[in-house]
mmCIF file of C-alpha atoms and ligand atoms in Angstrom:
data_model
loop_
_atom_site.group_PDB
_atom_site.id
_atom_site.type_symbol
_atom_site.label_atom_id
_atom_site.label_comp_id
_atom_site.label_asym_id
_atom_site.label_seq_id
_atom_site.Cartn_x
_atom_site.Cartn_y
_atom_site.Cartn_z
ATOM 1 C CA VAL A 1 -177.477 -117.491 163.998
ATOM 2 C CA ASN A 2 -180.106 -119.266 163.276
ATOM 3 C CA ASN A 3 -182.433 -117.751 165.638
ATOM 4 C CA PRO A 4 -183.469 -114.681 164.783
ATOM 5 C CA VAL A 5 -183.549 -112.255 168.306
ATOM 6 C CA ASN A 6 -185.111 -108.785 168.238
ATOM 7 C CA ASN A 7 -185.157 -108.445 164.779
ATOM 8 C CA GLU A 8 -181.364 -108.430 164.720
ATOM 9 C CA ILE A 9 -179.098 -108.976 161.829
ATOM 10 C CA LYS A 10 -175.732 -110.130 162.321
ATOM 11 C CA LEU A 11 -173.326 -108.964 159.660
ATOM 12 C CA SER A 12 -169.918 -109.834 158.739
ATOM 13 C CA ILE A 13 -167.632 -107.780 156.531
ATOM 14 C CA VAL A 14 -164.771 -110.145 154.826
ATOM 15 C CA GLY A 15 -162.299 -109.874 152.428
ATOM 16 C CA HIS A 16 -158.307 -109.626 152.254
ATOM 17 C CA PRO A 17 -156.499 -106.695 153.224
ATOM 18 C CA ASN A 18 -156.675 -103.318 151.068
ATOM 19 C CA VAL A 19 -159.864 -104.261 149.304
ATOM 20 C CA GLY A 20 -161.897 -100.947 151.305
ATOM 21 C CA LYS A 21 -163.546 -103.066 154.283
ATOM 22 C CA SER A 22 -162.522 -100.401 156.303
ATOM 23 C CA THR A 23 -163.588 -97.621 154.249
ATOM 24 C CA ILE A 24 -166.989 -99.301 153.115
ATOM 25 C CA PHE A 25 -167.779 -99.866 157.271
ATOM 26 C CA ASN A 26 -166.854 -96.040 157.559
ATOM 27 C CA VAL A 27 -169.151 -95.116 154.936
ATOM 28 C CA ILE A 28 -172.391 -97.134 156.062
ATOM 29 C CA THR A 29 -171.550 -96.408 159.685
ATOM 30 C CA ASN A 30 -171.134 -92.380 159.230
ATOM 31 C CA SER A 31 -174.032 -92.159 157.351
ATOM 32 C CA GLN A 32 -177.116 -89.961 158.721
ATOM 33 C CA ARG A 33 -179.667 -92.312 159.324
ATOM 34 C CA SER A 34 -177.847 -94.494 161.574
ATOM 35 C CA ILE A 35 -177.306 -94.462 165.227
ATOM 36 C CA VAL A 36 -174.090 -96.334 165.926
ATOM 37 C CA SER A 37 -173.154 -97.900 169.365
ATOM 38 C CA ASP A 38 -170.102 -100.162 169.913
ATOM 39 C CA ILE A 39 -170.401 -103.074 172.270
ATOM 40 C CA PRO A 40 -167.733 -106.065 173.423
ATOM 41 C CA GLY A 41 -168.033 -108.618 170.786
ATOM 42 C CA THR A 42 -168.243 -112.451 171.434
ATOM 43 C CA THR A 43 -164.465 -112.716 171.831
ATOM 44 C CA ARG A 44 -162.106 -110.904 174.612
ATOM 45 C CA ASP A 45 -160.401 -108.493 171.955
ATOM 46 C CA SER A 46 -163.583 -107.943 169.680
ATOM 47 C CA ILE A 47 -165.870 -105.179 169.045
ATOM 48 C CA ASP A 48 -169.432 -105.063 167.463
ATOM 49 C CA THR A 49 -170.921 -102.184 166.259
ATOM 50 C CA ASN A 50 -174.885 -101.790 165.957
ATOM 51 C CA ILE A 51 -176.813 -99.459 163.595
ATOM 52 C CA SER A 52 -180.150 -98.946 163.353
ATOM 53 C CA TYR A 53 -181.703 -99.273 160.189
ATOM 54 C CA GLN A 54 -185.611 -99.089 159.541
ATOM 55 C CA ASN A 55 -186.906 -101.196 162.144
ATOM 56 C CA LYS A 56 -183.829 -103.387 162.312
ATOM 57 C CA THR A 57 -180.751 -103.638 164.432
ATOM 58 C CA ILE A 58 -177.797 -104.672 162.418
ATOM 59 C CA LYS A 59 -175.086 -106.045 164.231
ATOM 60 C CA PHE A 60 -171.548 -105.472 162.287
ATOM 61 C CA ILE A 61 -169.633 -108.410 163.749
ATOM 62 C CA ASP A 62 -165.966 -107.818 165.335
ATOM 63 C CA THR A 63 -165.692 -104.097 163.771
ATOM 64 C CA ALA A 64 -162.516 -103.632 166.227
ATOM 65 C CA GLY A 65 -160.099 -104.208 162.926
ATOM 66 C CA LEU A 66 -162.181 -102.134 160.670
ATOM 67 C CA ARG A 67 -162.310 -99.514 163.017
ATOM 68 C CA LYS A 68 -158.142 -98.984 163.161
ATOM 69 C CA ARG A 69 -156.670 -96.525 161.919
ATOM 70 C CA GLY A 70 -152.944 -94.906 161.279
ATOM 71 C CA GLN A 71 -149.514 -96.356 160.197
ATOM 72 C CA ILE A 72 -148.889 -98.488 163.643
ATOM 73 C CA GLU A 73 -152.274 -100.303 163.786
ATOM 74 C CA LYS A 74 -152.100 -100.710 160.165
ATOM 75 C CA GLY A 75 -148.722 -102.275 160.407
ATOM 76 C CA ILE A 76 -149.930 -104.942 162.825
ATOM 77 C CA GLU A 77 -153.657 -105.445 161.091
ATOM 78 C CA LYS A 78 -152.797 -108.769 159.656
ATOM 79 C CA TYR A 79 -155.114 -110.933 157.715
ATOM 80 C CA SER A 80 -156.178 -113.774 159.906
ATOM 81 C CA THR A 81 -157.839 -117.021 158.623
ATOM 82 C CA ILE A 82 -159.051 -118.014 162.346
ATOM 83 C CA ARG A 83 -160.728 -114.133 162.984
ATOM 84 C CA THR A 84 -162.476 -114.572 159.771
ATOM 85 C CA LEU A 85 -163.854 -117.829 160.130
ATOM 86 C CA LYS A 86 -164.878 -116.498 163.723
ATOM 87 C CA SER A 87 -166.812 -113.763 162.271
ATOM 88 C CA LEU A 88 -168.065 -115.822 159.653
ATOM 89 C CA GLU A 89 -169.378 -118.312 162.078
ATOM 90 C CA ASN A 90 -171.113 -115.767 163.998
ATOM 91 C CA SER A 91 -172.919 -113.806 161.619
ATOM 92 C CA ASP A 92 -176.555 -114.524 159.583
ATOM 93 C CA VAL A 93 -174.845 -112.987 156.656
ATOM 94 C CA SER A 94 -171.641 -112.217 155.580
ATOM 95 C CA LEU A 95 -170.280 -109.303 153.034
ATOM 96 C CA LEU A 96 -167.467 -109.977 151.110
ATOM 97 C CA ILE A 97 -165.487 -107.631 149.834
ATOM 98 C CA LEU A 98 -163.541 -107.869 146.339
ATOM 99 C CA SER A 99 -161.481 -105.249 144.746
ATOM 100 C CA ALA A 100 -162.188 -105.006 141.063
ATOM 101 C CA GLU A 101 -158.232 -103.474 140.909
ATOM 102 C CA LYS A 102 -157.041 -107.238 141.679
ATOM 103 C CA LEU A 103 -159.541 -109.757 140.966
ATOM 104 C CA ILE A 104 -159.883 -113.099 142.614
ATOM 105 C CA THR A 105 -156.756 -113.800 144.299
ATOM 106 C CA SER A 106 -155.902 -116.834 145.880
ATOM 107 C CA GLN A 107 -157.023 -115.018 149.709
ATOM 108 C CA ASP A 108 -160.441 -114.369 148.077
ATOM 109 C CA LEU A 109 -160.753 -117.661 146.897
ATOM 110 C CA HIS A 110 -159.652 -119.195 150.597
ATOM 111 C CA ILE A 111 -162.341 -116.839 151.948
ATOM 112 C CA SER A 112 -165.214 -117.867 149.437
ATOM 113 C CA GLY A 113 -164.172 -121.320 150.541
ATOM 114 C CA PHE A 114 -164.971 -120.937 153.880
ATOM 115 C CA ILE A 115 -168.112 -118.970 153.024
ATOM 116 C CA LYS A 116 -169.199 -122.065 151.169
ATOM 117 C CA ASP A 117 -168.165 -124.574 153.786
ATOM 118 C CA LEU A 118 -170.271 -122.994 156.691
ATOM 119 C CA PHE A 119 -173.045 -122.197 154.739
ATOM 120 C CA ARG A 120 -172.991 -118.330 154.797
ATOM 121 C CA PRO A 121 -175.425 -116.465 153.320
ATOM 122 C CA CYS A 122 -173.843 -113.774 151.436
ATOM 123 C CA VAL A 123 -173.524 -110.677 149.418
ATOM 124 C CA ILE A 124 -170.747 -109.752 147.227
ATOM 125 C CA VAL A 125 -169.262 -105.919 147.070
ATOM 126 C CA LEU A 126 -167.200 -105.263 144.097
ATOM 127 C CA ASN A 127 -165.316 -102.465 145.274
ATOM 128 C CA LYS A 128 -163.172 -100.016 143.779
ATOM 129 C CA ILE A 129 -165.011 -99.844 140.489
ATOM 130 C CA ASP A 130 -163.564 -96.599 139.877
ATOM 131 C CA LEU A 131 -160.311 -97.897 139.227
ATOM 132 C CA ILE A 132 -161.618 -100.125 136.183
ATOM 133 C CA ASP A 133 -162.984 -99.907 133.080
ATOM 134 C CA PRO A 134 -166.897 -100.065 133.067
ATOM 135 C CA GLU A 135 -166.840 -102.369 129.789
ATOM 136 C CA ILE A 136 -165.402 -104.920 131.736
ATOM 137 C CA LEU A 137 -167.869 -105.274 134.989
ATOM 138 C CA GLN A 138 -169.766 -107.536 132.982
ATOM 139 C CA ASN A 139 -166.754 -110.076 132.443
ATOM 140 C CA ILE A 140 -166.065 -109.520 136.083
ATOM 141 C CA LYS A 141 -169.429 -110.444 137.148
ATOM 142 C CA THR A 142 -169.422 -113.545 135.091
ATOM 143 C CA GLU A 143 -165.957 -114.560 136.406
ATOM 144 C CA ILE A 144 -167.462 -113.898 140.309
ATOM 145 C CA LYS A 145 -170.639 -115.798 139.143
ATOM 146 C CA ASP A 146 -168.211 -118.698 138.208
ATOM 147 C CA LYS A 147 -166.055 -118.863 141.631
ATOM 148 C CA PHE A 148 -169.608 -118.803 143.278
ATOM 149 C CA LYS A 149 -171.113 -121.627 141.755
ATOM 150 C CA HIS A 150 -173.028 -122.896 145.142
ATOM 151 C CA ILE A 151 -175.060 -119.981 145.273
ATOM 152 C CA PRO A 152 -175.932 -119.537 141.932
ATOM 153 C CA ASP A 153 -177.971 -116.211 142.337
ATOM 154 C CA VAL A 154 -175.763 -114.260 144.679
ATOM 155 C CA PRO A 155 -176.206 -110.980 144.569
ATOM 156 C CA ILE A 156 -173.422 -108.598 143.053
ATOM 157 C CA ILE A 157 -172.921 -105.180 144.075
ATOM 158 C CA PHE A 158 -170.298 -102.428 142.528
ATOM 159 C CA THR A 159 -169.299 -100.025 144.565
ATOM 160 C CA SER A 160 -166.932 -97.096 144.971
ATOM 161 C CA ALA A 161 -166.261 -96.549 148.598
ATOM 162 C CA ILE A 162 -164.232 -93.395 148.235
ATOM 163 C CA ASN A 163 -166.884 -91.986 145.929
ATOM 164 C CA LYS A 164 -169.898 -93.388 148.189
ATOM 165 C CA LYS A 165 -171.007 -94.905 145.026
ATOM 166 C CA ASN A 166 -173.903 -97.916 145.574
ATOM 167 C CA ILE A 167 -172.854 -98.153 149.433
ATOM 168 C CA ASP A 168 -176.324 -97.368 150.709
ATOM 169 C CA LYS A 169 -177.324 -100.586 148.403
ATOM 170 C CA ILE A 170 -175.535 -102.394 150.879
ATOM 171 C CA ILE A 171 -177.483 -103.031 154.080
ATOM 172 C CA PRO A 172 -180.984 -103.131 152.047
ATOM 173 C CA ILE A 173 -179.655 -106.363 149.978
ATOM 174 C CA ALA A 174 -178.419 -108.204 153.129
ATOM 175 C CA ILE A 175 -181.525 -107.312 154.827
ATOM 176 C CA ASP A 176 -183.121 -109.126 151.430
ATOM 177 C CA VAL A 177 -180.816 -111.765 151.457
ATOM 178 C CA TYR A 178 -181.453 -112.472 155.487
ATOM 179 C CA ASN A 179 -185.130 -112.464 154.904
ATOM 180 C CA ASN A 180 -184.650 -115.169 152.067
ATOM 181 C CA SER A 181 -182.277 -117.124 154.288
ATOM 182 C CA ILE A 182 -184.776 -117.477 157.168
ATOM 183 C CA LYS A 183 -187.978 -117.732 154.711
ATOM 184 C CA LYS A 184 -190.264 -120.813 155.404
ATOM 185 C CA ILE A 185 -192.050 -122.338 152.050
ATOM 186 C CA SER A 186 -195.555 -123.524 152.900
ATOM 187 C CA GLN A 187 -195.760 -127.188 152.526
ATOM 188 C CA LYS A 188 -198.716 -126.858 150.077
ATOM 189 C CA GLU A 189 -196.333 -124.885 147.780
ATOM 190 C CA LEU A 190 -193.340 -127.077 148.234
ATOM 191 C CA ASN A 191 -195.261 -129.950 147.118
ATOM 192 C CA GLN A 192 -196.215 -127.928 144.089
ATOM 193 C CA CYS A 193 -192.747 -127.229 143.199
ATOM 194 C CA PHE A 194 -191.910 -130.688 143.521
ATOM 195 C CA LEU A 195 -194.535 -132.237 141.591
ATOM 196 C CA ASP A 196 -193.823 -129.901 138.689
ATOM 197 C CA ALA A 197 -190.106 -130.853 139.088
ATOM 198 C CA ILE A 198 -190.488 -135.060 139.143
ATOM 199 C CA THR A 199 -193.264 -134.558 136.558
ATOM 200 C CA LYS A 200 -190.781 -132.545 134.053
ATOM 201 C CA LYS A 201 -187.692 -135.143 134.997
ATOM 202 C CA GLN A 202 -187.316 -138.222 136.595
ATOM 203 C CA PRO A 203 -183.894 -139.669 138.339
ATOM 204 C CA ASP A 204 -181.758 -141.766 135.902
ATOM 205 C CA SER A 205 -181.613 -145.227 136.736
ATOM 206 C CA LYS A 206 -178.714 -146.948 137.802
ATOM 207 C CA GLY A 207 -178.822 -150.232 136.688
ATOM 208 C CA ASN A 208 -182.655 -151.645 138.162
ATOM 209 C CA LYS A 209 -181.766 -149.468 141.202
ATOM 210 C CA ARG A 210 -184.207 -146.888 140.320
ATOM 211 C CA PRO A 211 -184.341 -144.196 142.652
ATOM 212 C CA GLU A 212 -187.724 -142.853 143.683
ATOM 213 C CA ILE A 213 -188.124 -139.536 145.246
ATOM 214 C CA HIS A 214 -191.939 -139.632 147.180
ATOM 215 C CA SER A 215 -191.749 -136.548 149.398
ATOM 216 C CA ILE A 216 -189.921 -132.898 150.255
ATOM 217 C CA LYS A 217 -190.120 -130.874 153.152
ATOM 218 C CA GLN A 218 -188.221 -127.655 154.426
ATOM 219 C CA TYR A 219 -186.446 -128.949 157.868
ATOM 220 C CA LYS A 220 -184.669 -125.886 158.348
ATOM 221 C CA ILE A 221 -184.130 -122.367 157.779
ATOM 222 C CA GLY A 222 -180.825 -119.948 158.637
ATOM 223 C CA PRO A 223 -179.916 -121.298 155.390
ATOM 224 C CA PRO A 224 -182.708 -123.181 154.371
ATOM 225 C CA GLY A 225 -182.500 -126.900 154.178
ATOM 226 C CA PHE A 226 -184.882 -129.462 152.623
ATOM 227 C CA LYS A 227 -185.216 -133.176 152.863
ATOM 228 C CA PHE A 228 -186.348 -135.539 150.306
ATOM 229 C CA GLU A 229 -187.361 -138.997 151.301
ATOM 230 C CA SER A 230 -186.652 -141.744 148.589
ATOM 231 C CA THR A 231 -186.118 -145.016 147.741
ATOM 232 C CA ASN A 232 -182.580 -145.955 146.737
ATOM 233 C CA TYR A 233 -181.491 -142.240 147.671
ATOM 234 C CA ASP A 234 -177.700 -143.529 147.161
ATOM 235 C CA SER A 235 -178.115 -143.722 143.967
ATOM 236 C CA ILE A 236 -179.334 -140.328 143.250
ATOM 237 C CA HIS A 237 -177.195 -138.440 140.469
ATOM 238 C CA PHE A 238 -175.282 -135.259 141.482
ATOM 239 C CA SER A 239 -177.286 -133.730 138.417
ATOM 240 C CA TYR A 240 -179.989 -134.639 139.502
ATOM 241 C CA LYS A 241 -179.760 -133.002 142.491
ATOM 242 C CA ARG A 242 -178.796 -129.551 141.340
ATOM 243 C CA TYR A 243 -181.634 -129.892 139.281
ATOM 244 C CA LEU A 244 -184.021 -130.198 142.358
ATOM 245 C CA GLU A 245 -182.181 -127.081 143.628
ATOM 246 C CA ASN A 246 -182.634 -124.898 140.422
ATOM 247 C CA CYS A 247 -186.344 -125.946 140.509
ATOM 248 C CA ILE A 248 -186.566 -124.692 144.273
ATOM 249 C CA ARG A 249 -184.668 -121.629 143.416
ATOM 250 C CA LYS A 250 -186.870 -121.027 140.014
ATOM 251 C CA SER A 251 -189.913 -121.183 142.596
ATOM 252 C CA PHE A 252 -188.854 -119.411 145.469
ATOM 253 C CA ASP A 253 -186.446 -116.761 145.841
ATOM 254 C CA PHE A 254 -183.206 -117.773 147.806
ATOM 255 C CA SER A 255 -180.717 -115.412 146.299
ATOM 256 C CA GLY A 256 -177.870 -115.492 148.393
ATOM 257 C CA CYS A 257 -178.244 -118.165 150.609
ATOM 258 C CA PRO A 258 -176.541 -121.367 150.034
ATOM 259 C CA ILE A 259 -179.510 -124.453 150.300
ATOM 260 C CA ASN A 260 -178.900 -127.489 151.790
ATOM 261 C CA LEU A 261 -180.553 -130.871 150.491
ATOM 262 C CA ARG A 262 -180.875 -133.748 152.421
ATOM 263 C CA PHE A 263 -181.815 -137.332 150.919
ATOM 264 C CA VAL A 264 -182.973 -139.979 153.419
ATOM 265 C CA LYS A 265 -184.588 -143.394 153.100
ATOM 266 C CA LYS A 266 -188.202 -143.613 153.046
ATOM 267 C CA VAL A 267 -189.870 -144.377 156.075
ATOM 268 C CA HIS A 268 -192.832 -146.676 155.441
HETATM 269 N N1 GDP B 323 -159.906 -96.039 144.241
HETATM 270 C C1 GDP B 323 -160.160 -96.737 145.369
HETATM 271 N N2 GDP B 323 -159.844 -96.650 146.649
HETATM 272 C C2 GDP B 323 -160.565 -97.499 147.753
HETATM 273 C C3 GDP B 323 -161.724 -97.301 147.595
HETATM 274 N N3 GDP B 323 -161.917 -98.000 148.929
HETATM 275 C C4 GDP B 323 -160.915 -98.037 149.488
HETATM 276 N N4 GDP B 323 -160.018 -97.496 148.662
HETATM 277 C C5 GDP B 323 -158.641 -97.062 149.103
HETATM 278 O O1 GDP B 323 -157.982 -98.302 149.348
HETATM 279 C C6 GDP B 323 -157.062 -98.360 150.628
HETATM 280 C C7 GDP B 323 -157.921 -99.748 151.405
HETATM 281 O O2 GDP B 323 -159.037 -99.462 152.286
HETATM 282 P P1 GDP B 323 -159.018 -99.642 153.301
HETATM 283 O O3 GDP B 323 -160.355 -99.557 153.750
HETATM 284 O O4 GDP B 323 -158.324 -99.715 154.471
HETATM 285 O O5 GDP B 323 -159.142 -101.314 153.104
HETATM 286 P P2 GDP B 323 -159.088 -102.729 154.244
HETATM 287 O O6 GDP B 323 -157.707 -102.871 154.008
HETATM 288 O O7 GDP B 323 -160.107 -103.999 153.442
HETATM 289 O O8 GDP B 323 -159.765 -102.213 155.257
HETATM 290 C C8 GDP B 323 -157.396 -97.150 150.952
HETATM 291 O O9 GDP B 323 -156.173 -96.238 150.513
HETATM 292 C C9 GDP B 323 -158.447 -96.604 150.468
HETATM 293 O O10 GDP B 323 -158.865 -95.187 150.822
HETATM 294 C C10 GDP B 323 -162.296 -97.182 146.228
HETATM 295 O O11 GDP B 323 -163.837 -97.738 145.779
HETATM 296 N N5 GDP B 323 -161.493 -96.745 145.142
HETATM 297 MG MG1 MG B 324 -159.248 -102.156 157.277
#
């Protein structure tokens, strides 16, 4: 994570039981162009699975549970918070699988909370669309967007794993999100975006403590973070921070990526 090695992208597949994680994983890894290899993962009982896609290695993190088949294994395969957290932590991009049949359960909310807290770049896969009326897809999309406000432009892919519908879109979109997450914006472009933003709208004053933001720097990638040097940065309102984030997102494609904004004291 945070350190691209050999064009390798680590993906985790998360979601509560029965949404279709194993089916999706099988369709992806059984497709013609992929070469599959299993390698011991980072924890004692985990297996990672590599596929090659174009010139990249896609490493699915902790796929032991996804490969398990049969009744006995199904019985003991439990939803494990710790396991989910571990694979999220070890991945560059998470695929959050939801089922269109049973939308946004409390477990989905937990998992999306982890994704948020861990600042994971993310792709949402809404599976089992064969079970619902296509007319309600738009409503579902709105509902998901509402739950993922911290990533305003998170990609949502509608799939039917049993019909193999749209499964081939998952990896290319995950790669796009990964590329967004390691994108480094030039200082020149960043300055331009920042100047436009503060020219259009200044932060509100709190009494006589008027915040003034002097500069912007991208201080990290994977996922991206931006640092603003400011005076009276304590009094910059949340809504202004969100405004700045939106300006950044409008200028540069960070879809699927959380963005970290830090406001620091201006050094003279
Ligand atoms: N109707 C429908 N059923 C699906 C789809 N994907 C998976 N399933 C079924 O949902 C059940 C759970 O799938 P599985 O991949 O084991 O889910 P997991 O627990 O998330 O790994 C199985 O009976 C699958 O055949 C889909 O797109 N549509
Ligand atoms: Mg499974």
